[in-house]
PDB file as gemmi writes it, atoms N, CA and C in Angstrom:
CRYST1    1.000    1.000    1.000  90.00  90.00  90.00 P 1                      
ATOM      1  N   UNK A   1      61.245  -6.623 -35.375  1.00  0.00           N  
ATOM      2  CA  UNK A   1      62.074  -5.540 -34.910  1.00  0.00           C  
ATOM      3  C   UNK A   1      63.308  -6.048 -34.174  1.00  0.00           C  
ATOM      4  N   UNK A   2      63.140  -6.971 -33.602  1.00  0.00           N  
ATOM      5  CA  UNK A   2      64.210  -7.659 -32.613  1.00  0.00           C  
ATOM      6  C   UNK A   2      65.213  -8.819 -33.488  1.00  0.00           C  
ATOM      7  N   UNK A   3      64.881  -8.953 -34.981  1.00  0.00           N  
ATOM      8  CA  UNK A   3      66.114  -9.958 -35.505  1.00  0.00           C  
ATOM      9  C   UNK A   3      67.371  -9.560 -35.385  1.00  0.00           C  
ATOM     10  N   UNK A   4      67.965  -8.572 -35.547  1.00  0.00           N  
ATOM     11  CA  UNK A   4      69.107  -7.980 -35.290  1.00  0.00           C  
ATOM     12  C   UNK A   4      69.936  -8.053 -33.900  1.00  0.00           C  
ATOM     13  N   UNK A   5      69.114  -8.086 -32.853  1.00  0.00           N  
ATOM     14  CA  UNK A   5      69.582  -7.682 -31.440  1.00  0.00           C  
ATOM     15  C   UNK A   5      69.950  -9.360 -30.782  1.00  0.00           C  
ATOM     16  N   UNK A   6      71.055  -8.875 -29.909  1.00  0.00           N  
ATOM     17  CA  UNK A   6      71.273  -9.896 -29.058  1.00  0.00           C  
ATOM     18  C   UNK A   6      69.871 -10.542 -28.428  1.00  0.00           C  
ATOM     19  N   UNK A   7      70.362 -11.915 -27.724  1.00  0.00           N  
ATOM     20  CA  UNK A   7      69.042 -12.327 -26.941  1.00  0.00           C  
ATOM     21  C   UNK A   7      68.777 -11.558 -25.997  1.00  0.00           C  
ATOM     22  N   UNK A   8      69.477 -10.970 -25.057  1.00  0.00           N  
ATOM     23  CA  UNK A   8      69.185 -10.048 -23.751  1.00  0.00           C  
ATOM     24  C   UNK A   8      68.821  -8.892 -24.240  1.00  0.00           C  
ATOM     25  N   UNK A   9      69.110  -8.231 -25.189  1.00  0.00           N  
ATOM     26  CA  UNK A   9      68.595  -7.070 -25.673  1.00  0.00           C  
ATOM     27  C   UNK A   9      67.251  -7.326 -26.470  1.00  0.00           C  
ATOM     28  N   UNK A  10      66.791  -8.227 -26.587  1.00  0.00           N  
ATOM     29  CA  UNK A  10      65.761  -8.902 -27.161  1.00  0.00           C  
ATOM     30  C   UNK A  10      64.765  -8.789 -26.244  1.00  0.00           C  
ATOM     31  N   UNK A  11      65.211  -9.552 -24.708  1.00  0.00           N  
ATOM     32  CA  UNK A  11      64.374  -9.500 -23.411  1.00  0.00           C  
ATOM     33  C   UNK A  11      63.519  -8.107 -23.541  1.00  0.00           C  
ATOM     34  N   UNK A  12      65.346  -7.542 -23.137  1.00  0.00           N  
ATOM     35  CA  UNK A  12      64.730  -5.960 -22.727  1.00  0.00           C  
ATOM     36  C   UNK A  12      63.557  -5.511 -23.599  1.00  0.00           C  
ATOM     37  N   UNK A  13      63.693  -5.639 -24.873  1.00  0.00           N  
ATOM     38  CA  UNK A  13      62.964  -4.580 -25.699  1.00  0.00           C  
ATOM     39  C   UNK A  13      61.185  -5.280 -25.625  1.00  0.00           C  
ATOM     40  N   UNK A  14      61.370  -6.460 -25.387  1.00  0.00           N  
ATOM     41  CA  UNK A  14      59.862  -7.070 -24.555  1.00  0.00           C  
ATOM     42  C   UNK A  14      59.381  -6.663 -23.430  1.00  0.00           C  
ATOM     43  N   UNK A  15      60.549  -6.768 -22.475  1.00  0.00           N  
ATOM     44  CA  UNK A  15      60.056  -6.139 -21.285  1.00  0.00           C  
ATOM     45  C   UNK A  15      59.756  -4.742 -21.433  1.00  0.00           C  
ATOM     46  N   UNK A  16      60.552  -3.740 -21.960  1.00  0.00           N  
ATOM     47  CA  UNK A  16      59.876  -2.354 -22.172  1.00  0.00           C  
ATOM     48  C   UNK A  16      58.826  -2.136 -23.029  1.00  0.00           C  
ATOM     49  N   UNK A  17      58.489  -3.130 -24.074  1.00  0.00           N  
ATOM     50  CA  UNK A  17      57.307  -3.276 -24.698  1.00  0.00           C  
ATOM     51  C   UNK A  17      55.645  -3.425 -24.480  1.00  0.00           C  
ATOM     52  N   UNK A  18      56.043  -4.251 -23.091  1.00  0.00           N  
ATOM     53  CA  UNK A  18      55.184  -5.079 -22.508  1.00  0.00           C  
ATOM     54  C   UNK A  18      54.906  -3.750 -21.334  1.00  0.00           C  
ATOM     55  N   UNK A  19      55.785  -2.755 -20.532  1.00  0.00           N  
ATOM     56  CA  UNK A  19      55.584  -2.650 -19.736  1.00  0.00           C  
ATOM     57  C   UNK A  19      54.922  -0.715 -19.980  1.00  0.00           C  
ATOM     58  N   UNK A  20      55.613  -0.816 -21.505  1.00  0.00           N  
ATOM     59  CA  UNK A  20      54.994   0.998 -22.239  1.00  0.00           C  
ATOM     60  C   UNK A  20      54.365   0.531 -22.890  1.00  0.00           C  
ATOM     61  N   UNK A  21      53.380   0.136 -23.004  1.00  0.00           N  
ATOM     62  CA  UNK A  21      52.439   0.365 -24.108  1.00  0.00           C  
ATOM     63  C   UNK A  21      52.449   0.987 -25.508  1.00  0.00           C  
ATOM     64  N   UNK A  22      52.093   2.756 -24.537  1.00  0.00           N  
ATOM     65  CA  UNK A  22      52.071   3.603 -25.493  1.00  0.00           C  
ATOM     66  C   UNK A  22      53.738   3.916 -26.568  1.00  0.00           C  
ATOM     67  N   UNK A  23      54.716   3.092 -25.559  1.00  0.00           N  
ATOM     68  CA  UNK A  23      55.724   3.284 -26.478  1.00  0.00           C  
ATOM     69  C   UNK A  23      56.135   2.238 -27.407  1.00  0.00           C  
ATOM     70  N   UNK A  24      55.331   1.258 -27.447  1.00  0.00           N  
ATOM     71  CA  UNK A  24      55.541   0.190 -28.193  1.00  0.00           C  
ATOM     72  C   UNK A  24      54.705   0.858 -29.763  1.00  0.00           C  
ATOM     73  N   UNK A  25      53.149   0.903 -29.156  1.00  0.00           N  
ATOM     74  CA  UNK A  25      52.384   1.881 -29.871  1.00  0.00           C  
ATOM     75  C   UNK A  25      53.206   3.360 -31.285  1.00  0.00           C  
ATOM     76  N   UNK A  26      53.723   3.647 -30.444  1.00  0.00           N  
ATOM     77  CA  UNK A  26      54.419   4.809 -31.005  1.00  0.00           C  
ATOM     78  C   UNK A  26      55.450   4.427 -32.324  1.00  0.00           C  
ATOM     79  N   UNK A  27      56.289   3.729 -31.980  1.00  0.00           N  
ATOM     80  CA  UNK A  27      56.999   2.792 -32.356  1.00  0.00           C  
ATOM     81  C   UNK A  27      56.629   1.894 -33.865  1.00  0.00           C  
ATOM     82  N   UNK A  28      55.471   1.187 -33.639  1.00  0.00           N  
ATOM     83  CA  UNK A  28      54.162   0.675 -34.585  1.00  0.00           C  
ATOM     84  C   UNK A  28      53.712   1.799 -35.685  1.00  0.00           C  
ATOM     85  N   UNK A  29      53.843   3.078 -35.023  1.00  0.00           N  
ATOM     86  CA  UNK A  29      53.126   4.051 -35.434  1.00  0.00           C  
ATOM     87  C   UNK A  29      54.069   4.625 -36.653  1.00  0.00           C  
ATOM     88  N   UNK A  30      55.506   4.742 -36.085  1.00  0.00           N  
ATOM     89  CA  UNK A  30      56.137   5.186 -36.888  1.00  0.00           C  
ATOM     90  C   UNK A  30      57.119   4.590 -37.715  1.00  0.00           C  
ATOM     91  N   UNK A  31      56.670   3.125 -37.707  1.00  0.00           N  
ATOM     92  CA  UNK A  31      57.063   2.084 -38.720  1.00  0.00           C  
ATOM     93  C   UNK A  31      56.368   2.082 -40.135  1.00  0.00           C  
ATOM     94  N   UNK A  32      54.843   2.673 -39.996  1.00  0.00           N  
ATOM     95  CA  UNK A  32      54.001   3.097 -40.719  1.00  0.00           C  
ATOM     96  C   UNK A  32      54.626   4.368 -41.139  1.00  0.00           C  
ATOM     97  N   UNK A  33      54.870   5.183 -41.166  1.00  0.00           N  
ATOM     98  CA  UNK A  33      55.337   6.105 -41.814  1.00  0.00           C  
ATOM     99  C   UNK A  33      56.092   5.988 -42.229  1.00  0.00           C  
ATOM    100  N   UNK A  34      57.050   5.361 -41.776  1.00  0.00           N  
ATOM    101  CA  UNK A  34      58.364   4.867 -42.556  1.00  0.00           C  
ATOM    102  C   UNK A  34      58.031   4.107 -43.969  1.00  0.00           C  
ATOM    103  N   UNK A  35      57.007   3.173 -43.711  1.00  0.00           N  
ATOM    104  CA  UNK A  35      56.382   2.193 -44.855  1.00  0.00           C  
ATOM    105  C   UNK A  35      55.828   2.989 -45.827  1.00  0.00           C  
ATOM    106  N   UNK A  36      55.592   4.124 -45.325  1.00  0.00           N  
ATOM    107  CA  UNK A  36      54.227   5.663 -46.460  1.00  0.00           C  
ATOM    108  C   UNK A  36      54.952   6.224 -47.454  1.00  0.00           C  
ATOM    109  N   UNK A  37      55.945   6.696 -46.665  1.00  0.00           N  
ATOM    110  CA  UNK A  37      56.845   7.266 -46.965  1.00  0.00           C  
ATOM    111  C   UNK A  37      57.663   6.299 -48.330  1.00  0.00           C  
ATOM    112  N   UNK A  38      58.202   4.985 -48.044  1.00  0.00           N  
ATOM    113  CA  UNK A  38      59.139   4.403 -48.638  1.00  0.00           C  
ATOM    114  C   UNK A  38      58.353   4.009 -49.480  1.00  0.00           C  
ATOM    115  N   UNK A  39      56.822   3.728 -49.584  1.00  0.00           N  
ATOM    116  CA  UNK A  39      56.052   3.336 -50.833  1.00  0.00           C  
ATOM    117  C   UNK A  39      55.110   4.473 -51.825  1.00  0.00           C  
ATOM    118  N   UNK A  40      55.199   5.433 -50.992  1.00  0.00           N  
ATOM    119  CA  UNK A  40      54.627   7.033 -51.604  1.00  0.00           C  
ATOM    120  C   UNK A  40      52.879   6.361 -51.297  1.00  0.00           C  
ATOM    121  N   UNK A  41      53.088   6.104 -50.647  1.00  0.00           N  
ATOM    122  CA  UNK A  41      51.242   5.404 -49.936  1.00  0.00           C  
ATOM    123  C   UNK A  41      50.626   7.158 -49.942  1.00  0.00           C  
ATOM    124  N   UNK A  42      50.694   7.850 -50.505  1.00  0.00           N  
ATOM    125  CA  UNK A  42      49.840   9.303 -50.794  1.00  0.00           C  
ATOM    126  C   UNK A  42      48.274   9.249 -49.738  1.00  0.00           C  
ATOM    127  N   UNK A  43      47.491   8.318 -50.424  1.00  0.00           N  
ATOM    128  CA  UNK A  43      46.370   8.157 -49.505  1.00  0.00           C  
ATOM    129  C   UNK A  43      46.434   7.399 -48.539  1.00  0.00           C  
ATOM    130  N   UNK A  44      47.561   6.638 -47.381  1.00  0.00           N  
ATOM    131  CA  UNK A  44      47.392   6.599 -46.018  1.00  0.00           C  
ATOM    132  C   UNK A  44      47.469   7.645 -44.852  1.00  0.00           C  
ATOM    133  N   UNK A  45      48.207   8.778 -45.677  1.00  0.00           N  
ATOM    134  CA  UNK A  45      48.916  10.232 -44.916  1.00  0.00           C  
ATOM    135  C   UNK A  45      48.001  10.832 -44.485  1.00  0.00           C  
ATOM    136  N   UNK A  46      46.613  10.883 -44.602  1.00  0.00           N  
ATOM    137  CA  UNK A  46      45.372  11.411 -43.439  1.00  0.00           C  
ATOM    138  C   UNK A  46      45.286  10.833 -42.515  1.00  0.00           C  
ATOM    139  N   UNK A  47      44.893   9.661 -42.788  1.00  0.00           N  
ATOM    140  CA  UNK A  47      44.919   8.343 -41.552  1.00  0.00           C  
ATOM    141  C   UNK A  47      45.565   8.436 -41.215  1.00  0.00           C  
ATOM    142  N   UNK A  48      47.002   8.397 -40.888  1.00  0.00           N  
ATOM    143  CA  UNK A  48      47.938   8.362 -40.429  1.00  0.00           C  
ATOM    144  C   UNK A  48      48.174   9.742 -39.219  1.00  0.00           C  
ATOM    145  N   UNK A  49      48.167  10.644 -39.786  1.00  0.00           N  
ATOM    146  CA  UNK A  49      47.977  11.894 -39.287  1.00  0.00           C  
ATOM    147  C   UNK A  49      46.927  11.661 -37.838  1.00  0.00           C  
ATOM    148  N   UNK A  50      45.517  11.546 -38.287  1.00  0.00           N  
ATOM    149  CA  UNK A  50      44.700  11.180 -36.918  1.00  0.00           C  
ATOM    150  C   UNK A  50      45.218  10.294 -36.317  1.00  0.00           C  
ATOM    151  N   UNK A  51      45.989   9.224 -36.441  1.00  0.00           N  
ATOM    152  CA  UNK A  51      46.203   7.968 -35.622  1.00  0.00           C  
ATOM    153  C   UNK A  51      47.204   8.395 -34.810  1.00  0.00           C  
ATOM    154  N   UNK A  52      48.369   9.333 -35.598  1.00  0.00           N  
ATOM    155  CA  UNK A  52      49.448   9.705 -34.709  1.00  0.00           C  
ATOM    156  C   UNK A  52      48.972  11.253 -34.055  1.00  0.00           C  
ATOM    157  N   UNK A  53      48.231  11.887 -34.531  1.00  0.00           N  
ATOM    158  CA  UNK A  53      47.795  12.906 -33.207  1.00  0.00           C  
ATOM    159  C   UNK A  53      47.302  12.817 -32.137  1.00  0.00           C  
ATOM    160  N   UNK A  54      47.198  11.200 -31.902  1.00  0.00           N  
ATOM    161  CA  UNK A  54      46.797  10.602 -30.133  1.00  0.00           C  
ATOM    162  C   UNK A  54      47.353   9.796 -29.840  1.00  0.00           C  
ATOM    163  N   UNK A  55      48.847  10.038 -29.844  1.00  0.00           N  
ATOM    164  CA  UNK A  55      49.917   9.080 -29.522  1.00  0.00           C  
ATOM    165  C   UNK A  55      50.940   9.570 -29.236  1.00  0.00           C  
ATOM    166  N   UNK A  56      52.370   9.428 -29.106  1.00  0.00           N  
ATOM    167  CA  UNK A  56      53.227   9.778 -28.066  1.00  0.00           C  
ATOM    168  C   UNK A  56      54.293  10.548 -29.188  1.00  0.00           C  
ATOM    169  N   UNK A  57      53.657  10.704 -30.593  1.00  0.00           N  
ATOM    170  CA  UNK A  57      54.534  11.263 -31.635  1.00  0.00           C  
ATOM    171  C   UNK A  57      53.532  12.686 -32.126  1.00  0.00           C  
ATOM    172  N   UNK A  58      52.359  13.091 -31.593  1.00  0.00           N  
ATOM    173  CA  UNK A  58      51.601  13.652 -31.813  1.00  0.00           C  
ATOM    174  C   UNK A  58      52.245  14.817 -32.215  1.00  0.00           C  
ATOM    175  N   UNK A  59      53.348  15.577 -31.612  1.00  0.00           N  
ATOM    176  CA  UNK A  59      53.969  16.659 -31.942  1.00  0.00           C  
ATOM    177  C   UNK A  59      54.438  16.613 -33.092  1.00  0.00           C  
ATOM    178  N   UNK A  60      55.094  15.489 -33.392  1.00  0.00           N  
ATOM    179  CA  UNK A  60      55.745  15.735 -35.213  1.00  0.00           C  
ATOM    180  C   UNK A  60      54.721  15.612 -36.116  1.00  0.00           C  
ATOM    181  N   UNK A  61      53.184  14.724 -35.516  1.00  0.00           N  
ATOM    182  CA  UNK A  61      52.130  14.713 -36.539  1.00  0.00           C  
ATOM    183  C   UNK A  61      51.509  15.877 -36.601  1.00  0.00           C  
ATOM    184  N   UNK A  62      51.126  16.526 -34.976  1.00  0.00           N  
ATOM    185  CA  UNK A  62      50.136  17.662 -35.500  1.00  0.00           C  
ATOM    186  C   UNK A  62      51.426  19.192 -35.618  1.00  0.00           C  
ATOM    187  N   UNK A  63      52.349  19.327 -35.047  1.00  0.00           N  
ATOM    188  CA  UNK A  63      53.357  20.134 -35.042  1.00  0.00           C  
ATOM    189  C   UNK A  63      53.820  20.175 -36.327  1.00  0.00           C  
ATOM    190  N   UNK A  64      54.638  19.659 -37.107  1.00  0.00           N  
ATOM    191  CA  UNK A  64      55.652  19.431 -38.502  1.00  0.00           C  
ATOM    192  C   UNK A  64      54.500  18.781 -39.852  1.00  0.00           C  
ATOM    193  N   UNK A  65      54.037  17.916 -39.379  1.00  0.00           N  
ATOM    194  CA  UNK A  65      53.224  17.321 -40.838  1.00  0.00           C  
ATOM    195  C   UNK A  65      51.562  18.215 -40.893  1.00  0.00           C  
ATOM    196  N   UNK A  66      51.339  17.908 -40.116  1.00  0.00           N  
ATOM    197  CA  UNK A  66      49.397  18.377 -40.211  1.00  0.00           C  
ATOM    198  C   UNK A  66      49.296  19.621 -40.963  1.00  0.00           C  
ATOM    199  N   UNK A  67      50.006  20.800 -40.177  1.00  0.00           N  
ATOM    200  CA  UNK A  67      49.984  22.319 -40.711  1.00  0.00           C  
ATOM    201  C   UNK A  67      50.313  22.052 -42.358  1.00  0.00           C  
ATOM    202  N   UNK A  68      51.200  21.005 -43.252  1.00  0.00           N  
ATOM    203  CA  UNK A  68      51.891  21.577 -44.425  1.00  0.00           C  
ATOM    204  C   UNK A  68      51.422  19.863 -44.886  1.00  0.00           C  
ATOM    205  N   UNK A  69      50.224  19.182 -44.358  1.00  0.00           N  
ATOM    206  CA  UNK A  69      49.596  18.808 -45.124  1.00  0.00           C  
ATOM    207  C   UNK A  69      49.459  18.229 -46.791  1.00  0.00           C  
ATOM    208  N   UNK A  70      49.241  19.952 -47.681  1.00  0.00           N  
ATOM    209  CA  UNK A  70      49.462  19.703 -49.178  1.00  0.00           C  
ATOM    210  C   UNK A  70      50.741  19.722 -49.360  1.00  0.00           C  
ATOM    211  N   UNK A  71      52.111  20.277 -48.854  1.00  0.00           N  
ATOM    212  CA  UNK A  71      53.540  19.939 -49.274  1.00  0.00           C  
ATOM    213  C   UNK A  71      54.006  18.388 -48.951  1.00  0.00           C  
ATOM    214  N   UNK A  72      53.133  18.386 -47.973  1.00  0.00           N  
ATOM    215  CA  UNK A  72      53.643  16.557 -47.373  1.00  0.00           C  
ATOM    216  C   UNK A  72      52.775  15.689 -49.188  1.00  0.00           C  
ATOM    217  N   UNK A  73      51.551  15.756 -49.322  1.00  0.00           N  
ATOM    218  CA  UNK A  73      51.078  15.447 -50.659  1.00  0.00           C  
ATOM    219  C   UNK A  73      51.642  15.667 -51.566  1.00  0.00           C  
ATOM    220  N   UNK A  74      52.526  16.331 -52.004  1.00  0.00           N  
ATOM    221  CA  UNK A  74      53.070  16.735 -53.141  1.00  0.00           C  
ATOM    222  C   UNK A  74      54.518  16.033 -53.039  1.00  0.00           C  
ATOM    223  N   UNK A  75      54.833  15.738 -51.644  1.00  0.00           N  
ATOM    224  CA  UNK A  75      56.484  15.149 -51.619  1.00  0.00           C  
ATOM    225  C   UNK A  75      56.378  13.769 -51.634  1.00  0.00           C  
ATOM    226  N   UNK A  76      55.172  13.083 -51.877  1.00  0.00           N  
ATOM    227  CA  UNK A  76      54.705  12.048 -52.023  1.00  0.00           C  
ATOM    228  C   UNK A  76      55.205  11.690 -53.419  1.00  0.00           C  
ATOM    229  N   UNK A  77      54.681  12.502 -54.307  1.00  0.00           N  
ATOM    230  CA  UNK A  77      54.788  12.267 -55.880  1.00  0.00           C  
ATOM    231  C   UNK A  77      56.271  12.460 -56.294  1.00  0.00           C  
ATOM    232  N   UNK A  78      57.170  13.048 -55.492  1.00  0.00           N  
ATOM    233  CA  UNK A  78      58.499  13.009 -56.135  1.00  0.00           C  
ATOM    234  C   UNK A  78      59.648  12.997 -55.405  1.00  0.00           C  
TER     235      UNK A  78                                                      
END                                                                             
């Protein structure tokens, strides 16, 4: 995540890494979706769903994706 960034901005994003957890977590979380998404991974999108409904993105998982579920499945395929 940090090849791009200066060295001091490098620090930082350790030190806030190191010092949020859950936002490093989050972060992790939605690198994975990004990856689901960009490979049409169809069957990680449950898993995914539980993993991010107890995490600091829970609102876009159980708020925006969970409810529409079979449209999120179907936008998979095209």
């Amino acid at each position: 995540m940090t090849d791009h960034l200066t060295k001091a901005e490098s620090v930082t994003v350790t030190a806030i890494e190191t010092s949020v957890p859950s936002l490093n977590e989050a972060r992790e979380i939605i690198d994975r979706f990004h990856s689901m998404i960009h490979t049409r991974a169809v069957d990680d999108f449950n898993p995914w769903i539980e993993v991010a409904s107890n995490s600091l993105v829970a609102s876009f998982a159980c708020g925006c994706l969970a409810p529409n579920v079979r449209a999120c499945d179907f936008g998979f395929l095209y």
